[in-house]
Coordinates of C-alpha atoms in Angstrom, one line a residue:
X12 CA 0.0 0.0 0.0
X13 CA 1.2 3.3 -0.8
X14 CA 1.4 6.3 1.7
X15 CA 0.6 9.9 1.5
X16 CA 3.2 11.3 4.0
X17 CA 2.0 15.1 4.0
X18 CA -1.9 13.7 4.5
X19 CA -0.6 11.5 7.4
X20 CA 1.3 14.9 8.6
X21 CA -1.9 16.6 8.3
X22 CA -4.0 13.6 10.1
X23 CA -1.3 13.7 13.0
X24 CA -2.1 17.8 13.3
X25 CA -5.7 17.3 13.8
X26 CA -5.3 14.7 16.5
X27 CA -3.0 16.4 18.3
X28 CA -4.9 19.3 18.4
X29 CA -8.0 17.9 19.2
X30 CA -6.5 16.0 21.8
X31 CA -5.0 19.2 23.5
X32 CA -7.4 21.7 22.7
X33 CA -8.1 22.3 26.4
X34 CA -4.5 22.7 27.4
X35 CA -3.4 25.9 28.9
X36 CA 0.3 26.8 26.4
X37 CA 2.8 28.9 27.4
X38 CA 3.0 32.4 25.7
X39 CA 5.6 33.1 22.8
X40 CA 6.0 35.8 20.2
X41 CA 3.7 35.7 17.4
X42 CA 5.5 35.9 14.2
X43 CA 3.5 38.0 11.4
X44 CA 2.6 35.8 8.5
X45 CA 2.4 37.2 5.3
X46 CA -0.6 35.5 2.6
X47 CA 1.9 35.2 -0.9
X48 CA -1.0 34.5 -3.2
X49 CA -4.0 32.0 -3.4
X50 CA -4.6 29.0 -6.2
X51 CA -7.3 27.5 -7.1
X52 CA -7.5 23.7 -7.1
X53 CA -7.5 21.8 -10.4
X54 CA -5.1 21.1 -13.5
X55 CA -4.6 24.6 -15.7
X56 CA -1.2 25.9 -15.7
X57 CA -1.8 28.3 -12.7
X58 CA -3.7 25.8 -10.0
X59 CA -2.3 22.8 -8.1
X60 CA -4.4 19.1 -8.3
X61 CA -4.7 17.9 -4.8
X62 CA -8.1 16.7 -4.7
X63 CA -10.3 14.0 -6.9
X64 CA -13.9 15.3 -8.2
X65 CA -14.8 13.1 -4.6
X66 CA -12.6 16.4 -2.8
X67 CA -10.8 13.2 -0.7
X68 CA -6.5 13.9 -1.4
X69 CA -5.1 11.1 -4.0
X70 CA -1.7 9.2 -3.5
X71 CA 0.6 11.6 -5.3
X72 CA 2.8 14.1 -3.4
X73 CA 3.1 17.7 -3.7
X74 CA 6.3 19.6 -2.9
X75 CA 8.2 22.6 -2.9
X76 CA 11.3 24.6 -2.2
X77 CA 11.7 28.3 -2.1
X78 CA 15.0 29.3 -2.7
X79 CA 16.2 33.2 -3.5
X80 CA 12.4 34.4 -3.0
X81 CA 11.3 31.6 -5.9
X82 CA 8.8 28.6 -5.0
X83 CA 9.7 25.6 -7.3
X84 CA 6.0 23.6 -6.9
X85 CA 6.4 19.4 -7.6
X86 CA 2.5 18.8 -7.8
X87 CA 2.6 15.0 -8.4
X88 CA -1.6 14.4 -8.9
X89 CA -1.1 17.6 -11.7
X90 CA 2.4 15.3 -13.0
X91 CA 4.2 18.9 -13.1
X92 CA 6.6 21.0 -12.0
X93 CA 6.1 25.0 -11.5
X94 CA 8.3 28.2 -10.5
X95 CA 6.6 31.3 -9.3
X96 CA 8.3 34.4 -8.0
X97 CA 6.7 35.6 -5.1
X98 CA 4.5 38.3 -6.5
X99 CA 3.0 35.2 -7.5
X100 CA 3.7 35.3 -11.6
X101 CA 3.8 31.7 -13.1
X102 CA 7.3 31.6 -14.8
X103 CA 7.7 28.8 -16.2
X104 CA 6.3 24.6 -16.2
X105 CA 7.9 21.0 -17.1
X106 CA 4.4 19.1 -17.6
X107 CA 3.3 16.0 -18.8
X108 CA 0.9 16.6 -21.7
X109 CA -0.7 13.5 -22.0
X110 CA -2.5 14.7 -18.6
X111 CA -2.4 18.3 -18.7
X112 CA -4.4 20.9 -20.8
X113 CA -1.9 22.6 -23.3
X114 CA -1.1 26.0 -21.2
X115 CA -2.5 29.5 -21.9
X116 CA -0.5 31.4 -20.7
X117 CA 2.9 30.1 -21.3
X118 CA 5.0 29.7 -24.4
X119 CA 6.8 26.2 -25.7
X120 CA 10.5 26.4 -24.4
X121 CA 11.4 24.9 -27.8
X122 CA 9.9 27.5 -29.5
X123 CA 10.2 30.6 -27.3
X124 CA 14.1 31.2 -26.6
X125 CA 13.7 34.3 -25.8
X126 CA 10.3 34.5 -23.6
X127 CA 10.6 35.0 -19.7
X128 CA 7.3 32.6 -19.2
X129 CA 7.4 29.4 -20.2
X130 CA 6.5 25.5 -20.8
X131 CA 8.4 22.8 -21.2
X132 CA 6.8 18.8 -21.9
X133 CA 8.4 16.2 -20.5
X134 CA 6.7 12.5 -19.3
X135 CA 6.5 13.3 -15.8
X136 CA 4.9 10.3 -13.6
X137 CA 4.8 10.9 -10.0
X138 CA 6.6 13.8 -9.4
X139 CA 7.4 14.4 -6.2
X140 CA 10.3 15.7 -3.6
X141 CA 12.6 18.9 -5.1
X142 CA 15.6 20.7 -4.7
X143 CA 17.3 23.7 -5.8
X144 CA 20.9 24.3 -5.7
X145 CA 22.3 28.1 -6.0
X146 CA 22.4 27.8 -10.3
X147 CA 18.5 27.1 -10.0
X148 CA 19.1 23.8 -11.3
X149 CA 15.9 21.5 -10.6
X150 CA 16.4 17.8 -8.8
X151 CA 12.8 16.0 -8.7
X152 CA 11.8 12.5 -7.6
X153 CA 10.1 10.6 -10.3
X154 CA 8.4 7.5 -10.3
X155 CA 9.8 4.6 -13.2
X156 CA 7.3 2.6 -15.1
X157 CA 6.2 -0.3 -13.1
X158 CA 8.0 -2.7 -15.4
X159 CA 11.2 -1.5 -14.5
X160 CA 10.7 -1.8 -11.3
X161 CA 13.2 -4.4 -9.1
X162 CA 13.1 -5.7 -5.6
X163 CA 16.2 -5.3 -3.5
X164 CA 16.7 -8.9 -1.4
X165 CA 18.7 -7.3 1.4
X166 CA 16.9 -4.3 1.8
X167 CA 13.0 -5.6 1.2
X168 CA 12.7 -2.5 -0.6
X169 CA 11.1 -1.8 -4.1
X170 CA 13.6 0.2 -6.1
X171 CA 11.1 2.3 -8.3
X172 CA 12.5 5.4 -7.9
X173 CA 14.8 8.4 -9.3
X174 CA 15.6 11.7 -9.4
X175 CA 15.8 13.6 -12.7
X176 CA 17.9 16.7 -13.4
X177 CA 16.6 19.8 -15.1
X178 CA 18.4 23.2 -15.8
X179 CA 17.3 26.4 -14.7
X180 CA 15.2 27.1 -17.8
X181 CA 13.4 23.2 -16.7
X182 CA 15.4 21.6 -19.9
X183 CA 15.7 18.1 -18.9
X184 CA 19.5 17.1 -18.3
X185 CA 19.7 13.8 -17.0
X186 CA 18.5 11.1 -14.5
X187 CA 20.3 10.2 -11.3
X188 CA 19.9 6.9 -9.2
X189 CA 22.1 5.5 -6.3
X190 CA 25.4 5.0 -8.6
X191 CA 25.2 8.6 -10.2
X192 CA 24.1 9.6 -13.6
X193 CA 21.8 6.2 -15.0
X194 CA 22.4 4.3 -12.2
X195 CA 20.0 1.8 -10.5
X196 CA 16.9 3.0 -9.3
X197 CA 16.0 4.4 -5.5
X198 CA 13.7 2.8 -2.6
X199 CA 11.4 4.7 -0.4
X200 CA 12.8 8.6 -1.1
X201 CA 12.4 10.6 2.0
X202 CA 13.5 14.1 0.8
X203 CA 16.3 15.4 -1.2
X204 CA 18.1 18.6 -0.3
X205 CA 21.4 20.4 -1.9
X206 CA 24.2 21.6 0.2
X207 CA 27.7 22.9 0.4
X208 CA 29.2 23.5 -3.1
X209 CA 25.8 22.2 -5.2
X210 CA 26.1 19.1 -3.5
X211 CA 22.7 16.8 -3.9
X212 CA 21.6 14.4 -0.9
X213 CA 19.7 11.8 -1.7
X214 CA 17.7 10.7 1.0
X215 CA 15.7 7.2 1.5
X216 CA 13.5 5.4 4.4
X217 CA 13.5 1.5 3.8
X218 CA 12.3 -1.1 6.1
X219 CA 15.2 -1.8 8.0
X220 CA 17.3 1.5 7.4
X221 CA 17.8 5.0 6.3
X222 CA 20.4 5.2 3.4
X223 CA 21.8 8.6 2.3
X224 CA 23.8 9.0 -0.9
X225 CA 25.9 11.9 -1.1
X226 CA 26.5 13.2 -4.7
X227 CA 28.9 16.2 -5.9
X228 CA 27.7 18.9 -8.3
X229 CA 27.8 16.9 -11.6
X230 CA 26.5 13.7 -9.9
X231 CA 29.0 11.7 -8.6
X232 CA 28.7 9.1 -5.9
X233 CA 30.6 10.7 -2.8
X234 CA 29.6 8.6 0.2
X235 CA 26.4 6.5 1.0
X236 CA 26.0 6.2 4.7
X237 CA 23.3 3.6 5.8
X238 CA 21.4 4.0 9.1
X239 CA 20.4 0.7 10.5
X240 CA 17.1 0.8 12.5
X241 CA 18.5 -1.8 15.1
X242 CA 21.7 0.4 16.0
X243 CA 21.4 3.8 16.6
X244 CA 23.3 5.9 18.4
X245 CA 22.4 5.8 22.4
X246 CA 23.6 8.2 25.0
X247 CA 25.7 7.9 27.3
X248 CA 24.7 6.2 30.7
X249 CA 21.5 6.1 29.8
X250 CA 19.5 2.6 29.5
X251 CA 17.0 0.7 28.8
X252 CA 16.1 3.2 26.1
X253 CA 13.5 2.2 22.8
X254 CA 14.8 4.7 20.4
X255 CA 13.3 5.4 17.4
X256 CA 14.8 7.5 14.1
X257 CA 12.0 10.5 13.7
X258 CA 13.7 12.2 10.4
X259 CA 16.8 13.1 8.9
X260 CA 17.9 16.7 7.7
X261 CA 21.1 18.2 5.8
X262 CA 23.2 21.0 6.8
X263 CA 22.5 23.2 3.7
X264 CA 26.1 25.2 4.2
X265 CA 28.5 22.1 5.3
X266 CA 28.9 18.3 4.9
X267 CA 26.6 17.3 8.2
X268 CA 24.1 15.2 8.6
X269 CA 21.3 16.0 11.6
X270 CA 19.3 12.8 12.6
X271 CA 16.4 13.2 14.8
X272 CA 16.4 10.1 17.1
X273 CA 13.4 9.8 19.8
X274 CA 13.8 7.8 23.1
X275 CA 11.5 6.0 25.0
X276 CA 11.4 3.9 28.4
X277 CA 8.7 1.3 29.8
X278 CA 6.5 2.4 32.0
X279 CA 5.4 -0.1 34.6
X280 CA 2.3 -0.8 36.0
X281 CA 3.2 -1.4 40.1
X282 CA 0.1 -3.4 40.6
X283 CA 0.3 -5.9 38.5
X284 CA 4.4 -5.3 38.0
X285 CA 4.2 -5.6 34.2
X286 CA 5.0 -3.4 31.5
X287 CA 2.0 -1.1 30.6
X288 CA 3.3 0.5 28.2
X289 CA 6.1 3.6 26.8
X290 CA 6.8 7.0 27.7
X291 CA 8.9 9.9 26.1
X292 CA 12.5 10.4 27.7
X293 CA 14.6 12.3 25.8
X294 CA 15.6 13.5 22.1
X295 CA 18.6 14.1 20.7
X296 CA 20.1 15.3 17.6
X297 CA 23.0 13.7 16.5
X298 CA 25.6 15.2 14.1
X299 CA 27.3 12.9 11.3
X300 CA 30.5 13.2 9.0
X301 CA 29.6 11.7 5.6
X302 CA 32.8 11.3 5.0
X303 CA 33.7 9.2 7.6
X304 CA 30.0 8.2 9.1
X305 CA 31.4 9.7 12.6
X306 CA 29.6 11.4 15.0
X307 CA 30.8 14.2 15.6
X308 CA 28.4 15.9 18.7
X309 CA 24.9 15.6 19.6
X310 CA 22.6 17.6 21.9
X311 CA 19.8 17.0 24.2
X312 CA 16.1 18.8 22.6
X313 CA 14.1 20.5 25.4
X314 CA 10.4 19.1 25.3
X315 CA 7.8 20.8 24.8
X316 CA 5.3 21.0 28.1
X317 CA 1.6 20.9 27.8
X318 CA 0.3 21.7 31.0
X319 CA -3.0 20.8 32.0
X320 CA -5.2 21.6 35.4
X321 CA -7.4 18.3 36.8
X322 CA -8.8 18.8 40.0
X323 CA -7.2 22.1 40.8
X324 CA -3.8 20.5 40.1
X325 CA -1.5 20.9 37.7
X326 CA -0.1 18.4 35.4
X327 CA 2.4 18.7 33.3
X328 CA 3.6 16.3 30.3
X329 CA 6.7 16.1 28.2
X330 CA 5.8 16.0 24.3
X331 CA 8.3 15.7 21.7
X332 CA 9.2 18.5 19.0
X333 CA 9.6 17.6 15.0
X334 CA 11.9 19.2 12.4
X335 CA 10.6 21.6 9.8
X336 CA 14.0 21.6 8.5
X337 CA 17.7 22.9 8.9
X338 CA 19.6 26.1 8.0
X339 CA 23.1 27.7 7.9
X340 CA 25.4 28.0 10.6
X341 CA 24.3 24.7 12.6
X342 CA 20.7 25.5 13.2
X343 CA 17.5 23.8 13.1
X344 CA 13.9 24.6 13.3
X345 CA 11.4 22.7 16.0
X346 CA 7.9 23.1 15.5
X347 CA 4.8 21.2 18.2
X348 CA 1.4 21.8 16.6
X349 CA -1.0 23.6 18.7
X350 CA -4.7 24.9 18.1
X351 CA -4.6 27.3 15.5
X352 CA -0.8 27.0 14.7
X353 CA 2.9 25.8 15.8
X354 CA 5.1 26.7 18.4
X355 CA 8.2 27.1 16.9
X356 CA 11.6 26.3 18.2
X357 CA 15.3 27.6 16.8
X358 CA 18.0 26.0 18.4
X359 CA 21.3 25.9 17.4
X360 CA 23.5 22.3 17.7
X361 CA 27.1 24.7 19.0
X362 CA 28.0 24.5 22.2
X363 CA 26.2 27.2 23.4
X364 CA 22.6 26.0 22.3
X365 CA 20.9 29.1 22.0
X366 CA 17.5 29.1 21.8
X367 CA 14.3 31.1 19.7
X368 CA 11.1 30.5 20.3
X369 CA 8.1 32.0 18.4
X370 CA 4.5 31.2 17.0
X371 CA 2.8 31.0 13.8
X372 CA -0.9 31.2 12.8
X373 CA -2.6 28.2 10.4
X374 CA -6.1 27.9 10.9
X375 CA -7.6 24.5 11.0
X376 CA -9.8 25.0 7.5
X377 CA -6.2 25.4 6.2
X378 CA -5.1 22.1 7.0
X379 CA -6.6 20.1 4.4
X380 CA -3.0 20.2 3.1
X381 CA -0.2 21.2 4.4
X382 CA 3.6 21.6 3.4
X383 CA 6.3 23.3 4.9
X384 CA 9.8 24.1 3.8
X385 CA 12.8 26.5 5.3
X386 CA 15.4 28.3 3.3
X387 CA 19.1 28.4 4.1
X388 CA 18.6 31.6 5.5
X389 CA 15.7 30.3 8.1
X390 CA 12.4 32.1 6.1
X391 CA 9.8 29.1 6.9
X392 CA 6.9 28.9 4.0
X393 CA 4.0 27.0 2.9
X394 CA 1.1 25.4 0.9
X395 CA -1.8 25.5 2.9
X396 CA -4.6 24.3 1.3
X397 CA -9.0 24.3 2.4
X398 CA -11.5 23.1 0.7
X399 CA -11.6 25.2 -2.2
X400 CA -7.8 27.1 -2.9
X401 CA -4.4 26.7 -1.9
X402 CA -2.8 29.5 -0.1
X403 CA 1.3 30.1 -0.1
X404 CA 2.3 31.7 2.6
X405 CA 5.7 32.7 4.8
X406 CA 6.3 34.0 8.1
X407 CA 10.2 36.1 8.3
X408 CA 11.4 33.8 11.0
X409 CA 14.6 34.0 9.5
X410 CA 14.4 37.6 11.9
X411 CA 14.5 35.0 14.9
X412 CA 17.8 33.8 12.8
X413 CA 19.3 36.4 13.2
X414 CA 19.4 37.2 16.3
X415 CA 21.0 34.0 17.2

C-alpha cells in the first residue's frame, strides 16, 4: 500500500490538536505571516491538483522549495513541476501533456528562446520531492514505469525510484539513481536537499534503514552512509532506552548530517508489576560526517510541556518537537502543533545551544493540506490548502535567525 506522507502529517495535526485543545500553552512571540497569493484547485497551468472530483486527497505528493524568493511547486496528482516568484507570476512549467491541458499562458521552451514565461513537456509520472541548488538547477523525484521496477533482497525495498535533473530554464538534463548519472533505481525517497558547493543528498526510508547518498555537483557518488534501525546511536549512561529515528535533515552550508532520534522507556504498572506501556525520555540530535560516518556531537532537545489543570492540580507532560528543516550556521527549526498554529523552536546544535522560540498562525480550515519548507537563510513557507484554494504563505522567521 502506498502512503501519502504530507496527509498523514496533516491527520497527526488534527489529532494532536484535538487531543489538547483544552490545554493551557505557554505564551511566545507571534510571528507575522504574510498571505503570498492563493490557487485554485484543479489542473490549468496556474492551479495545483490535490483533490479528486470526490474532494478526498489522491496518493501523489506535492512539494516545494523556495529558494532566493522563488517557490519551485512538484504537484505529483497535476504530474508537473512550477516556478513562481513571489509576487506570484507563473514563470515557467515542465508538464506532462498526456495529462495536462496545453497551457495558456505560457510559451513552448522549444519554441520561445527568448520568452521569460514558459512550458516545457516532459513525461512526468509521479513527481514528487525537489531541490534547488544556487544555479537554479531543478532535482525532482520521479516515479519509473512499473515494469522497470526491481526488488532489492537485502533491503525488502522496491527500487522504483529516481531523481531527474533539469536546468534552470526546466530543460531536462539527466536522471540520477544510487550510482550517479543512470544508475539503478531508489527505494522509499524521504527528501532530497542540496548543500555545500551544489552538492545533492539523496535521502531514502526503507524497512530496515535510512540510506543517504551523497553526490557532488555533476552527480557523482561521494559517500552513501546507511542508518540501520536496530543500532542507533544511544547516549551515554542512559539505559533501557527504545529509540526510534524520527527524520533526517542536511546542513545546507556544510557536509553534516542532523538525525532526529526519539527515546523511549517502559512504564510499569506497580500493581500488576508488568509493563503497561512507553513514555517519552529524551531527544537528541546527533551530528554525522559523511565522509567518515562519525559522529561528531549531539545535543539533548528540550520538550515541549503541555500543561493541563485536573482537580485544581496541575499536570504537566513532556511532548516531543519535530523538524521543519535545517539552515546555515548549525541551526535547526522545531515546530509542536497547537490549536490554530505551531510553536516554533530555533536551536542551534554549537556549544552554546541558544534558543528562539516563536509562533505561527494556520487555521484549522487550512489544513486540508499542508507543506512546509525553510530556506538556508531560516524564512519558513507553505502550501496550505482548504477546501476550495491553496494558499502560499511565509512567516520572516529568518528575523528569529538572526538574532541567534
Amino acid at each position: 500500500m502506498k502512503y501519502n506522507m504530507s496527509r498523514y502529517f496533516c491527520i497527526l495535526i488534527f489529532f494532536i490538536i484535538g487531543f489538547f485543545s483544552s490545554c493551557s500553552w505557554v505564551k511566545v512571540n507571534s510571528i507575522s505571516r504574510e498571505d503570498l497569493w492563493s490557487m485554485d484547485i484543479g489542473r490549468l497551468e496556474d492551479e495545483i491538483d490535490l483533490f479528486n472530483i470526490e474532494g478526498k486527497r489522491t496518493t501523489g505528493k506535492t512539494k516545494f522549495r523556495m529558494r532566493d524568493g522563488f517557490f519551485y511547486i512538484s504537484n505529483g496528482n497535476g504530474q508537473k513541476v512550477v516556478r513562481y516568484n513571489s509576487y506570484s507570476d507563473l514563470l515557467f512549467m515542465i508538464y506532462n501533456e498526456d495529462t495536462n491541458p496545453s497551457p495558456l499562458t505560457l510559451r513552448n521552451l522549444n519554441e520561445a528562446e527568448s520568452s521569460t514565461r514558459w512550458a516545457y513537456p516532459w513525461p512526468l509520472r509521479e513527481p514528487g520531492c525537489i531541490a534547488v541548488d544556487s544555479m537554479r538547477n531543478i532535482f525532482v523525484e520521479d516515479r519509473i514505469p512499473s515494469e522497470r521496477h526491481s526488488y532489492d533482497r537485502k533491503s525488502m525495498a522496491l527500487l522504483d525510484s529516481v531523481v531527474l535533473h533539469f536546468d534552470q530554464n526546466g530543460r531536462f538534463i539527466e536522471y540520477l539513481g544510487q550510482e550517479g548519472p543512470g544508475g539503478t533505481p531508489f527505494a522509499g525517497i524521504n527528501n532530497i536537499y542540496t548543500s555545500i558547493n551544489d552538492e545533492l543528498v539523496v535521502v531514502c526510508h526503507l524497512p530496515s534503514s535510512w540510506d543517504i547518498y551523497w553526490f557532488d555537483k555533476n552527480g557523482h557518488l561521494l559517500y552513501r552512509i546507511p542508518f540501520a534501525l536496530d543500532s542507533l546511536y544511544t547516549p551515554k549512561e542512559r539505559f533501557g532506552l527504545f529509540p526510534s529515528l524520527d527524520t533526517i535533515v542536511i546542513s545546507p552550508d556544510e557536509r553534516k548530517i542532523f538525525l532526529k532520534v526519539d527515546y523511549y522507556r517502559e512504564v510499569m504498572d506497580e500493581t500488576t508489576n508488568t509493563v503497561a506501556g512507553r513514555e517519552p525520555d529524551s531527544s537528541f540530535i546527533w551530528v554525522v560526517d559523511p565522509e567518515t560516518g562519525e559522529c561528531l556531537n549531539s545535543i539533548m532537545l528540550p520538550f515541549y510541556e503541555s500543561v493541563t489543570v485536573v482537580n485544581n492540580k496541575k499536570l504537566t507532560e513532556n511532548l516531543f518537537y519535530s523538524i521543519f528543516g535545517a539552515i546555515n550556521e548549525d541551526r535547526i527549526m522545531l515546530y509542536f502543533p497547537l490549536e490554530n498554529g505551531f510553536s516554533l523552536l530555533l536551536l542551534s546544535l554549537k556549544e552554546t545551544a541558544e534558543q528562539r522560540r516563536g509562533f505561527i498562525n494556520v487555521s484549522s480550515e487550512e489544513l486540508q493540506f499542508c507543506s512546509f519548507d525553510v530556506s538556508n537563510e531560516g524564512i519558513l513557507s507553505a502550501i496550505l490548502a482548504t477546501n476550495s484554494e491553496v494558499r502560499v504563505v511565509w512567516w520572516r522567521t529568518d528575523k528569529l535567525a538572526r538574532e541567534m
